[in-house]
Amino acid sequence: MDLQHTMGQRSILFVMISLLYGAAATSKIQAHFNETAILPCQFTNPQNISPSELVIFLQDQEKSVLYELYLGKRIFKNVASKYKDRHLSFDKESWTLYLHDVEIKDQATYQCFVYHKSSNRHILINQMSSELSVFANFSQPEIIPDSNSSDTSYVNLTCSSTQGYPPPKEMYFLVKNSTDNSTSKYSATMHPFQDNVTELYRVSISLYYTRPDNTMSASILCVLCPTDALPVQPGLQKTCLHSKPYLIVSKKKEPRLSQNDYIIWVATAAVLLLLIVGLVGFLIQWKKKKKKKPDHSRECNP
């Protein structure tokens, strides 16, 4: 009978919590993907009430209970099924819940309620709301050329970055021309792809770059800038990410002869050709004369 009465009181308590939801001020909490989110209750316990007289629980914006500490003991009966296998720990000294291995889907508003159980009454003595945002750093952008093209007059490049959240604010190419040391920005349509399991993003852009001169060298960078919503916090990106430079190497110019140089080259070649022909003709005539010369050594023999 006492057990049923107690459970009935706790059911009424959760209904009361639903009506009170949103009454407390909200603090903003940031956490990095796959790390730990800190959800404080900010309960100072000024009256030094014993934990055996307190009912503490946290719930998300869908009224799903993450953690419940009932009269000093952890209770699982009211915990939502999606949180029963999660790694959670509660610090009774700081009255803080630690949600480990944070996922993107954990983004929500959480509330911590502290009740003092006195006789048959539950008196609300503390309420705290926390709005959790989850972030993940994108990988360094990588430029990959189209290997199917053999035409050197242009280059088709794709730049991609993975494992980030939320989608970046901007992604573009920077092309630095080594001839005049100028830099041009090439904006491109960003193509996001979200993983169905992790909810992390892979983003990519493409560039079809035509070289006006095959002898021109260029250095191409891919730049990814995170969203403005990203907080300034250790371990979380705020500055833009740059890829390694993709280098386009110029071809050496073939030396071009002027008209005068061309005439001199032709004349020199003609003279050399005549000299060679004359020398060959001289050698042929010399061999013929040598064959016709009589052998006087044979005439002297008896």
PDB file of C-alpha atoms in Angstrom:
ATOM      1  CA  MET A   1       0.000   0.000   0.000  1.00  0.00           C
ATOM      2  CA  ASP A   2       2.837   2.436   0.898  1.00  0.00           C
ATOM      3  CA  LEU A   3       4.676   1.561  -2.318  1.00  0.00           C
ATOM      4  CA  GLN A   4       1.609   2.280  -4.462  1.00  0.00           C
ATOM      5  CA  HIS A   5       1.041   5.526  -2.611  1.00  0.00           C
ATOM      6  CA  THR A   6       4.667   6.572  -3.172  1.00  0.00           C
ATOM      7  CA  MET A   7       4.581   5.726  -6.886  1.00  0.00           C
ATOM      8  CA  GLY A   8       1.347   7.673  -7.228  1.00  0.00           C
ATOM      9  CA  GLN A   9       2.971  10.711  -5.651  1.00  0.00           C
ATOM     10  CA  ARG A  10       5.907  10.465  -8.064  1.00  0.00           C
ATOM     11  CA  SER A  11       3.561  10.238 -11.068  1.00  0.00           C
ATOM     12  CA  ILE A  12       1.777  13.397  -9.885  1.00  0.00           C
ATOM     13  CA  LEU A  13       5.208  14.993  -9.433  1.00  0.00           C
ATOM     14  CA  PHE A  14       6.157  14.424 -13.071  1.00  0.00           C
ATOM     15  CA  VAL A  15       2.851  15.919 -14.222  1.00  0.00           C
ATOM     16  CA  MET A  16       3.576  19.004 -12.126  1.00  0.00           C
ATOM     17  CA  ILE A  17       7.038  19.241 -13.691  1.00  0.00           C
ATOM     18  CA  SER A  18       5.531  19.265 -17.176  1.00  0.00           C
ATOM     19  CA  LEU A  19       3.365  22.240 -16.218  1.00  0.00           C
ATOM     20  CA  LEU A  20       6.319  24.097 -14.744  1.00  0.00           C
ATOM     21  CA  TYR A  21       8.591  23.415 -17.741  1.00  0.00           C
ATOM     22  CA  GLY A  22      10.157  26.536 -19.155  1.00  0.00           C
ATOM     23  CA  ALA A  23       9.754  28.662 -16.022  1.00  0.00           C
ATOM     24  CA  ALA A  24      13.476  28.773 -15.187  1.00  0.00           C
ATOM     25  CA  ALA A  25      16.200  30.793 -16.862  1.00  0.00           C
ATOM     26  CA  THR A  26      18.227  28.919 -19.480  1.00  0.00           C
ATOM     27  CA  SER A  27      22.024  28.733 -19.679  1.00  0.00           C
ATOM     28  CA  LYS A  28      23.800  27.823 -22.898  1.00  0.00           C
ATOM     29  CA  ILE A  29      26.076  24.786 -22.808  1.00  0.00           C
ATOM     30  CA  GLN A  30      28.444  23.686 -25.585  1.00  0.00           C
ATOM     31  CA  ALA A  31      29.995  20.266 -26.011  1.00  0.00           C
ATOM     32  CA  HIS A  32      32.221  18.651 -28.585  1.00  0.00           C
ATOM     33  CA  PHE A  33      30.982  15.586 -30.431  1.00  0.00           C
ATOM     34  CA  ASN A  34      31.845  12.285 -28.717  1.00  0.00           C
ATOM     35  CA  GLU A  35      33.043  14.053 -25.562  1.00  0.00           C
ATOM     36  CA  THR A  36      31.233  15.027 -22.322  1.00  0.00           C
ATOM     37  CA  ALA A  37      28.418  17.534 -21.831  1.00  0.00           C
ATOM     38  CA  ILE A  38      28.097  19.170 -18.419  1.00  0.00           C
ATOM     39  CA  LEU A  39      24.499  19.766 -17.331  1.00  0.00           C
ATOM     40  CA  PRO A  40      24.507  21.676 -14.033  1.00  0.00           C
ATOM     41  CA  CYS A  41      21.668  21.855 -11.564  1.00  0.00           C
ATOM     42  CA  GLN A  42      23.289  24.846  -9.812  1.00  0.00           C
ATOM     43  CA  PHE A  43      21.843  23.745  -6.500  1.00  0.00           C
ATOM     44  CA  THR A  44      23.778  25.148  -3.547  1.00  0.00           C
ATOM     45  CA  ASN A  45      21.727  23.427  -0.833  1.00  0.00           C
ATOM     46  CA  PRO A  46      21.913  26.378   1.570  1.00  0.00           C
ATOM     47  CA  GLN A  47      19.818  24.542   4.187  1.00  0.00           C
ATOM     48  CA  ASN A  48      22.176  21.539   4.037  1.00  0.00           C
ATOM     49  CA  ILE A  49      19.315  19.154   3.391  1.00  0.00           C
ATOM     50  CA  SER A  50      20.276  15.496   3.503  1.00  0.00           C
ATOM     51  CA  PRO A  51      20.252  13.686   0.102  1.00  0.00           C
ATOM     52  CA  SER A  52      17.902  11.172   1.730  1.00  0.00           C
ATOM     53  CA  GLU A  53      15.254  13.904   1.720  1.00  0.00           C
ATOM     54  CA  LEU A  54      15.782  15.111  -1.858  1.00  0.00           C
ATOM     55  CA  VAL A  55      14.297  14.094  -5.182  1.00  0.00           C
ATOM     56  CA  ILE A  56      16.528  15.144  -8.101  1.00  0.00           C
ATOM     57  CA  PHE A  57      15.959  14.400 -11.749  1.00  0.00           C
ATOM     58  CA  LEU A  58      16.797  15.800 -15.172  1.00  0.00           C
ATOM     59  CA  GLN A  59      14.637  15.654 -18.272  1.00  0.00           C
ATOM     60  CA  ASP A  60      14.903  16.880 -21.854  1.00  0.00           C
ATOM     61  CA  GLN A  61      12.536  19.094 -23.810  1.00  0.00           C
ATOM     62  CA  GLU A  62      10.408  16.079 -24.710  1.00  0.00           C
ATOM     63  CA  LYS A  63       9.848  15.346 -21.006  1.00  0.00           C
ATOM     64  CA  SER A  64      12.072  12.249 -21.244  1.00  0.00           C
ATOM     65  CA  VAL A  65      13.895  11.623 -17.986  1.00  0.00           C
ATOM     66  CA  LEU A  66      17.687  11.154 -18.213  1.00  0.00           C
ATOM     67  CA  TYR A  67      18.546  10.652 -14.574  1.00  0.00           C
ATOM     68  CA  GLU A  68      16.720  10.376 -11.275  1.00  0.00           C
ATOM     69  CA  LEU A  69      18.084  10.386  -7.753  1.00  0.00           C
ATOM     70  CA  TYR A  70      15.260   9.539  -5.357  1.00  0.00           C
ATOM     71  CA  LEU A  71      16.010  10.013  -1.669  1.00  0.00           C
ATOM     72  CA  GLY A  72      19.737   9.407  -2.244  1.00  0.00           C
ATOM     73  CA  LYS A  73      19.330   6.362  -4.527  1.00  0.00           C
ATOM     74  CA  ARG A  74      19.480   6.218  -8.288  1.00  0.00           C
ATOM     75  CA  ILE A  75      16.165   5.066  -9.783  1.00  0.00           C
ATOM     76  CA  PHE A  76      15.765   3.714 -13.334  1.00  0.00           C
ATOM     77  CA  LYS A  77      12.006   3.171 -13.462  1.00  0.00           C
ATOM     78  CA  ASN A  78      11.168   6.614 -14.867  1.00  0.00           C
ATOM     79  CA  VAL A  79      14.277   6.937 -17.062  1.00  0.00           C
ATOM     80  CA  ALA A  80      13.437   7.000 -20.776  1.00  0.00           C
ATOM     81  CA  SER A  81      14.549   3.945 -22.738  1.00  0.00           C
ATOM     82  CA  LYS A  82      16.792   6.037 -25.037  1.00  0.00           C
ATOM     83  CA  TYR A  83      18.878   7.057 -22.005  1.00  0.00           C
ATOM     84  CA  LYS A  84      19.068   3.738 -20.161  1.00  0.00           C
ATOM     85  CA  ASP A  85      22.120   2.564 -22.118  1.00  0.00           C
ATOM     86  CA  ARG A  86      23.847   5.936 -22.144  1.00  0.00           C
ATOM     87  CA  HIS A  87      26.933   6.678 -20.094  1.00  0.00           C
ATOM     88  CA  LEU A  88      25.762   9.109 -17.387  1.00  0.00           C
ATOM     89  CA  SER A  89      27.327  10.144 -14.090  1.00  0.00           C
ATOM     90  CA  PHE A  90      26.107  12.488 -11.385  1.00  0.00           C
ATOM     91  CA  ASP A  91      28.359  14.455  -9.056  1.00  0.00           C
ATOM     92  CA  LYS A  92      26.593  14.883  -5.713  1.00  0.00           C
ATOM     93  CA  GLU A  93      29.132  17.478  -4.603  1.00  0.00           C
ATOM     94  CA  SER A  94      28.507  19.912  -7.481  1.00  0.00           C
ATOM     95  CA  TRP A  95      24.979  18.668  -8.296  1.00  0.00           C
ATOM     96  CA  THR A  96      25.984  18.213 -11.932  1.00  0.00           C
ATOM     97  CA  LEU A  97      25.063  15.553 -14.482  1.00  0.00           C
ATOM     98  CA  TYR A  98      27.746  14.454 -16.959  1.00  0.00           C
ATOM     99  CA  LEU A  99      26.462  13.136 -20.268  1.00  0.00           C
ATOM    100  CA  HIS A 100      29.361  11.230 -21.826  1.00  0.00           C
ATOM    101  CA  ASP A 101      29.965  10.333 -25.496  1.00  0.00           C
ATOM    102  CA  VAL A 102      27.784  13.191 -26.687  1.00  0.00           C
ATOM    103  CA  GLU A 103      25.962  12.738 -29.993  1.00  0.00           C
ATOM    104  CA  ILE A 104      24.483  15.305 -32.352  1.00  0.00           C
ATOM    105  CA  LYS A 105      20.980  14.142 -31.455  1.00  0.00           C
ATOM    106  CA  ASP A 106      21.651  15.151 -27.829  1.00  0.00           C
ATOM    107  CA  GLN A 107      21.134  18.790 -28.765  1.00  0.00           C
ATOM    108  CA  ALA A 108      18.180  19.860 -26.657  1.00  0.00           C
ATOM    109  CA  THR A 109      17.058  21.909 -23.673  1.00  0.00           C
ATOM    110  CA  TYR A 110      17.445  20.062 -20.384  1.00  0.00           C
ATOM    111  CA  GLN A 111      15.955  20.853 -16.996  1.00  0.00           C
ATOM    112  CA  CYS A 112      17.102  19.849 -13.560  1.00  0.00           C
ATOM    113  CA  PHE A 113      14.521  19.766 -10.746  1.00  0.00           C
ATOM    114  CA  VAL A 114      15.290  19.462  -7.067  1.00  0.00           C
ATOM    115  CA  TYR A 115      12.441  18.650  -4.666  1.00  0.00           C
ATOM    116  CA  HIS A 116      12.479  18.419  -0.908  1.00  0.00           C
ATOM    117  CA  LYS A 117      10.357  15.529   0.280  1.00  0.00           C
ATOM    118  CA  SER A 118       8.820  16.452   3.600  1.00  0.00           C
ATOM    119  CA  SER A 119       6.212  14.160   5.085  1.00  0.00           C
ATOM    120  CA  ASN A 120       3.789  13.569   2.183  1.00  0.00           C
ATOM    121  CA  ARG A 121       4.728  16.697   0.259  1.00  0.00           C
ATOM    122  CA  HIS A 122       7.250  17.455  -2.482  1.00  0.00           C
ATOM    123  CA  ILE A 123       8.403  21.065  -2.376  1.00  0.00           C
ATOM    124  CA  LEU A 124      10.266  22.446  -5.410  1.00  0.00           C
ATOM    125  CA  ILE A 125      13.402  24.158  -4.122  1.00  0.00           C
ATOM    126  CA  ASN A 126      15.507  24.456  -7.283  1.00  0.00           C
ATOM    127  CA  GLN A 127      14.992  24.478 -11.050  1.00  0.00           C
ATOM    128  CA  MET A 128      17.662  24.949 -13.718  1.00  0.00           C
ATOM    129  CA  SER A 129      17.508  24.864 -17.547  1.00  0.00           C
ATOM    130  CA  SER A 130      20.444  24.196 -19.895  1.00  0.00           C
ATOM    131  CA  GLU A 131      20.399  24.512 -23.683  1.00  0.00           C
ATOM    132  CA  LEU A 132      22.958  22.085 -25.105  1.00  0.00           C
ATOM    133  CA  SER A 133      24.625  22.641 -28.479  1.00  0.00           C
ATOM    134  CA  VAL A 134      26.927  20.013 -29.976  1.00  0.00           C
ATOM    135  CA  PHE A 135      29.766  20.758 -32.397  1.00  0.00           C
ATOM    136  CA  ALA A 136      32.292  18.740 -34.378  1.00  0.00           C
ATOM    137  CA  ASN A 137      35.423  20.030 -36.083  1.00  0.00           C
ATOM    138  CA  PHE A 138      35.679  19.515 -39.833  1.00  0.00           C
ATOM    139  CA  SER A 139      38.764  17.805 -41.205  1.00  0.00           C
ATOM    140  CA  GLN A 140      41.350  19.765 -43.164  1.00  0.00           C
ATOM    141  CA  PRO A 141      39.957  20.350 -46.668  1.00  0.00           C
ATOM    142  CA  GLU A 142      41.534  18.183 -49.355  1.00  0.00           C
ATOM    143  CA  ILE A 143      41.805  19.002 -53.069  1.00  0.00           C
ATOM    144  CA  ILE A 144      41.563  16.086 -55.493  1.00  0.00           C
ATOM    145  CA  PRO A 145      42.054  16.569 -59.275  1.00  0.00           C
ATOM    146  CA  ASP A 146      40.100  14.768 -61.974  1.00  0.00           C
ATOM    147  CA  SER A 147      42.485  12.031 -63.089  1.00  0.00           C
ATOM    148  CA  ASN A 148      40.491  11.218 -66.238  1.00  0.00           C
ATOM    149  CA  SER A 149      41.434  14.410 -68.054  1.00  0.00           C
ATOM    150  CA  SER A 150      44.559  14.559 -70.227  1.00  0.00           C
ATOM    151  CA  ASP A 151      43.984  18.129 -71.416  1.00  0.00           C
ATOM    152  CA  THR A 152      46.513  20.464 -69.783  1.00  0.00           C
ATOM    153  CA  SER A 153      44.661  23.648 -70.731  1.00  0.00           C
ATOM    154  CA  TYR A 154      42.289  23.230 -67.773  1.00  0.00           C
ATOM    155  CA  VAL A 155      41.980  21.403 -64.475  1.00  0.00           C
ATOM    156  CA  ASN A 156      38.860  20.049 -62.776  1.00  0.00           C
ATOM    157  CA  LEU A 157      39.213  20.026 -58.968  1.00  0.00           C
ATOM    158  CA  THR A 158      37.035  18.798 -56.106  1.00  0.00           C
ATOM    159  CA  CYS A 159      37.574  19.892 -52.518  1.00  0.00           C
ATOM    160  CA  SER A 160      35.983  18.028 -49.597  1.00  0.00           C
ATOM    161  CA  SER A 161      35.969  18.048 -45.799  1.00  0.00           C
ATOM    162  CA  THR A 162      34.372  15.536 -43.432  1.00  0.00           C
ATOM    163  CA  GLN A 163      33.205  14.769 -39.875  1.00  0.00           C
ATOM    164  CA  GLY A 164      31.887  18.234 -39.033  1.00  0.00           C
ATOM    165  CA  TYR A 165      28.803  19.814 -37.510  1.00  0.00           C
ATOM    166  CA  PRO A 166      26.982  22.098 -38.118  1.00  0.00           C
ATOM    167  CA  PRO A 167      27.470  22.776 -41.869  1.00  0.00           C
ATOM    168  CA  PRO A 168      30.098  25.460 -42.547  1.00  0.00           C
ATOM    169  CA  LYS A 169      29.242  29.053 -43.314  1.00  0.00           C
ATOM    170  CA  GLU A 170      31.282  29.200 -46.515  1.00  0.00           C
ATOM    171  CA  MET A 171      33.593  27.154 -48.713  1.00  0.00           C
ATOM    172  CA  TYR A 172      35.608  28.510 -51.658  1.00  0.00           C
ATOM    173  CA  PHE A 173      38.809  28.331 -53.720  1.00  0.00           C
ATOM    174  CA  LEU A 174      41.693  30.820 -53.728  1.00  0.00           C
ATOM    175  CA  VAL A 175      43.865  30.879 -56.874  1.00  0.00           C
ATOM    176  CA  LYS A 176      47.213  32.653 -56.711  1.00  0.00           C
ATOM    177  CA  ASN A 177      48.805  33.474 -60.062  1.00  0.00           C
ATOM    178  CA  SER A 178      52.599  33.366 -59.837  1.00  0.00           C
ATOM    179  CA  THR A 179      53.001  35.528 -62.943  1.00  0.00           C
ATOM    180  CA  ASP A 180      51.589  38.739 -61.491  1.00  0.00           C
ATOM    181  CA  ASN A 181      51.235  37.524 -57.868  1.00  0.00           C
ATOM    182  CA  SER A 182      47.471  38.166 -57.941  1.00  0.00           C
ATOM    183  CA  THR A 183      44.927  36.172 -55.900  1.00  0.00           C
ATOM    184  CA  SER A 184      41.374  35.443 -57.049  1.00  0.00           C
ATOM    185  CA  LYS A 185      38.500  34.015 -55.027  1.00  0.00           C
ATOM    186  CA  TYR A 186      36.234  31.444 -56.695  1.00  0.00           C
ATOM    187  CA  SER A 187      32.967  30.836 -54.861  1.00  0.00           C
ATOM    188  CA  ALA A 188      31.208  27.548 -55.556  1.00  0.00           C
ATOM    189  CA  THR A 189      27.989  25.795 -54.627  1.00  0.00           C
ATOM    190  CA  MET A 190      28.551  23.722 -51.512  1.00  0.00           C
ATOM    191  CA  HIS A 191      27.169  20.181 -51.539  1.00  0.00           C
ATOM    192  CA  PRO A 192      26.451  18.841 -48.013  1.00  0.00           C
ATOM    193  CA  PHE A 193      25.907  15.199 -47.168  1.00  0.00           C
ATOM    194  CA  GLN A 194      24.722  14.179 -43.681  1.00  0.00           C
ATOM    195  CA  ASP A 195      25.457  10.732 -42.301  1.00  0.00           C
ATOM    196  CA  ASN A 196      22.283   8.958 -41.211  1.00  0.00           C
ATOM    197  CA  VAL A 197      23.923   7.486 -38.113  1.00  0.00           C
ATOM    198  CA  THR A 198      26.318  10.097 -36.719  1.00  0.00           C
ATOM    199  CA  GLU A 199      24.505  13.080 -38.281  1.00  0.00           C
ATOM    200  CA  LEU A 200      27.926  14.564 -39.099  1.00  0.00           C
ATOM    201  CA  TYR A 201      28.424  16.352 -42.409  1.00  0.00           C
ATOM    202  CA  ARG A 202      30.650  15.843 -45.416  1.00  0.00           C
ATOM    203  CA  VAL A 203      30.831  18.921 -47.642  1.00  0.00           C
ATOM    204  CA  SER A 204      32.391  19.459 -51.064  1.00  0.00           C
ATOM    205  CA  ILE A 205      32.807  22.052 -53.804  1.00  0.00           C
ATOM    206  CA  SER A 206      34.177  21.848 -57.359  1.00  0.00           C
ATOM    207  CA  LEU A 207      36.243  24.119 -59.594  1.00  0.00           C
ATOM    208  CA  TYR A 208      36.706  24.021 -63.363  1.00  0.00           C
ATOM    209  CA  TYR A 209      39.801  26.192 -63.808  1.00  0.00           C
ATOM    210  CA  THR A 210      40.983  27.155 -67.289  1.00  0.00           C
ATOM    211  CA  ARG A 211      44.531  28.361 -67.706  1.00  0.00           C
ATOM    212  CA  PRO A 212      44.818  31.219 -70.203  1.00  0.00           C
ATOM    213  CA  ASP A 213      48.418  30.213 -70.849  1.00  0.00           C
ATOM    214  CA  ASN A 214      49.992  26.792 -70.370  1.00  0.00           C
ATOM    215  CA  THR A 215      53.172  28.532 -69.286  1.00  0.00           C
ATOM    216  CA  MET A 216      51.438  30.123 -66.281  1.00  0.00           C
ATOM    217  CA  SER A 217      51.996  28.679 -62.787  1.00  0.00           C
ATOM    218  CA  ALA A 218      49.315  28.813 -60.079  1.00  0.00           C
ATOM    219  CA  SER A 219      48.745  27.767 -56.480  1.00  0.00           C
ATOM    220  CA  ILE A 220      45.170  26.781 -55.533  1.00  0.00           C
ATOM    221  CA  LEU A 221      43.820  26.621 -51.980  1.00  0.00           C
ATOM    222  CA  CYS A 222      40.469  25.402 -50.670  1.00  0.00           C
ATOM    223  CA  VAL A 223      39.051  27.351 -47.721  1.00  0.00           C
ATOM    224  CA  LEU A 224      36.322  26.233 -45.285  1.00  0.00           C
ATOM    225  CA  CYS A 225      34.870  28.740 -42.809  1.00  0.00           C
ATOM    226  CA  PRO A 226      32.733  27.456 -39.898  1.00  0.00           C
ATOM    227  CA  THR A 227      29.349  28.860 -39.021  1.00  0.00           C
ATOM    228  CA  ASP A 228      29.108  32.059 -36.987  1.00  0.00           C
ATOM    229  CA  ALA A 229      27.151  30.098 -34.376  1.00  0.00           C
ATOM    230  CA  LEU A 230      30.296  28.214 -33.418  1.00  0.00           C
ATOM    231  CA  PRO A 231      31.385  29.423 -29.955  1.00  0.00           C
ATOM    232  CA  VAL A 232      34.872  30.576 -29.084  1.00  0.00           C
ATOM    233  CA  GLN A 233      35.952  27.679 -26.884  1.00  0.00           C
ATOM    234  CA  PRO A 234      39.130  25.561 -26.619  1.00  0.00           C
ATOM    235  CA  GLY A 235      38.955  22.610 -28.978  1.00  0.00           C
ATOM    236  CA  LEU A 236      36.256  24.146 -31.173  1.00  0.00           C
ATOM    237  CA  GLN A 237      37.139  25.767 -34.499  1.00  0.00           C
ATOM    238  CA  LYS A 238      36.476  29.442 -35.119  1.00  0.00           C
ATOM    239  CA  THR A 239      39.022  30.319 -37.802  1.00  0.00           C
ATOM    240  CA  CYS A 240      38.827  29.157 -41.411  1.00  0.00           C
ATOM    241  CA  LEU A 241      40.521  25.927 -42.446  1.00  0.00           C
ATOM    242  CA  HIS A 242      42.895  25.814 -45.436  1.00  0.00           C
ATOM    243  CA  SER A 243      43.844  22.870 -47.584  1.00  0.00           C
ATOM    244  CA  LYS A 244      47.346  22.090 -48.713  1.00  0.00           C
ATOM    245  CA  PRO A 245      48.112  24.050 -51.905  1.00  0.00           C
ATOM    246  CA  TYR A 246      47.459  22.361 -55.221  1.00  0.00           C
ATOM    247  CA  LEU A 247      50.241  23.468 -57.571  1.00  0.00           C
ATOM    248  CA  ILE A 248      49.948  23.960 -61.318  1.00  0.00           C
ATOM    249  CA  VAL A 249      53.482  23.961 -62.738  1.00  0.00           C
ATOM    250  CA  SER A 250      54.203  25.970 -65.877  1.00  0.00           C
ATOM    251  CA  LYS A 251      55.760  24.508 -69.005  1.00  0.00           C
ATOM    252  CA  LYS A 252      59.090  25.961 -70.138  1.00  0.00           C
ATOM    253  CA  LYS A 253      58.802  28.200 -73.162  1.00  0.00           C
ATOM    254  CA  GLU A 254      60.524  26.970 -76.305  1.00  0.00           C
ATOM    255  CA  PRO A 255      63.033  29.611 -77.551  1.00  0.00           C
ATOM    256  CA  ARG A 256      61.743  31.439 -80.619  1.00  0.00           C
ATOM    257  CA  LEU A 257      64.143  32.638 -83.321  1.00  0.00           C
ATOM    258  CA  SER A 258      63.880  36.092 -84.800  1.00  0.00           C
ATOM    259  CA  GLN A 259      63.757  36.506 -88.587  1.00  0.00           C
ATOM    260  CA  ASN A 260      67.443  37.484 -88.780  1.00  0.00           C
ATOM    261  CA  ASP A 261      68.421  34.558 -86.550  1.00  0.00           C
ATOM    262  CA  TYR A 262      66.369  32.255 -88.749  1.00  0.00           C
ATOM    263  CA  ILE A 263      68.135  33.481 -91.936  1.00  0.00           C
ATOM    264  CA  ILE A 264      71.542  33.056 -90.327  1.00  0.00           C
ATOM    265  CA  TRP A 265      70.576  29.566 -89.106  1.00  0.00           C
ATOM    266  CA  VAL A 266      69.421  28.529 -92.629  1.00  0.00           C
ATOM    267  CA  ALA A 267      72.536  29.982 -94.253  1.00  0.00           C
ATOM    268  CA  THR A 268      74.814  28.251 -91.782  1.00  0.00           C
ATOM    269  CA  ALA A 269      73.028  24.962 -92.313  1.00  0.00           C
ATOM    270  CA  ALA A 270      73.321  25.380 -96.124  1.00  0.00           C
ATOM    271  CA  VAL A 271      77.059  26.108 -95.905  1.00  0.00           C
ATOM    272  CA  LEU A 272      77.583  23.113 -93.677  1.00  0.00           C
ATOM    273  CA  LEU A 273      75.588  20.941 -96.057  1.00  0.00           C
ATOM    274  CA  LEU A 274      77.667  22.149 -99.039  1.00  0.00           C
ATOM    275  CA  LEU A 275      80.884  21.494 -97.150  1.00  0.00           C
ATOM    276  CA  ILE A 276      79.748  17.986 -96.301  1.00  0.00           C
ATOM    277  CA  VAL A 277      78.699  17.296 -99.907  1.00  0.00           C
ATOM    278  CA  GLY A 278      82.013  18.687-101.185  1.00  0.00           C
ATOM    279  CA  LEU A 279      84.005  16.614 -98.752  1.00  0.00           C
ATOM    280  CA  VAL A 280      82.121  13.457 -99.683  1.00  0.00           C
ATOM    281  CA  GLY A 281      82.683  14.180-103.405  1.00  0.00           C
ATOM    282  CA  PHE A 282      86.391  14.801-102.831  1.00  0.00           C
ATOM    283  CA  LEU A 283      86.779  11.497-100.979  1.00  0.00           C
ATOM    284  CA  ILE A 284      85.004   9.624-103.779  1.00  0.00           C
ATOM    285  CA  GLN A 285      87.267  11.149-106.466  1.00  0.00           C
ATOM    286  CA  TRP A 286      90.364  10.470-104.395  1.00  0.00           C
ATOM    287  CA  LYS A 287      89.476   6.794-104.028  1.00  0.00           C
ATOM    288  CA  LYS A 288      88.845   6.488-107.798  1.00  0.00           C
ATOM    289  CA  LYS A 289      92.256   7.995-108.643  1.00  0.00           C
ATOM    290  CA  LYS A 290      93.958   5.695-106.174  1.00  0.00           C
ATOM    291  CA  LYS A 291      92.488   2.630-107.884  1.00  0.00           C
ATOM    292  CA  LYS A 292      93.674   3.743-111.359  1.00  0.00           C
ATOM    293  CA  LYS A 293      97.337   4.326-110.260  1.00  0.00           C
ATOM    294  CA  PRO A 294      99.652   1.468-111.714  1.00  0.00           C
ATOM    295  CA  ASP A 295     101.566  -0.883-109.425  1.00  0.00           C
ATOM    296  CA  HIS A 296     105.335  -0.335-110.463  1.00  0.00           C
ATOM    297  CA  SER A 297     106.580  -2.854-107.927  1.00  0.00           C
ATOM    298  CA  ARG A 298     105.315  -5.817-110.012  1.00  0.00           C
ATOM    299  CA  GLU A 299     106.981  -4.590-113.276  1.00  0.00           C
ATOM    300  CA  CYS A 300     110.485  -4.759-111.751  1.00  0.00           C
ATOM    301  CA  ASN A 301     110.270  -8.477-110.843  1.00  0.00           C
ATOM    302  CA  PRO A 302     111.865 -11.037-113.390  1.00  0.00           C
TER     303      PRO A 302
END
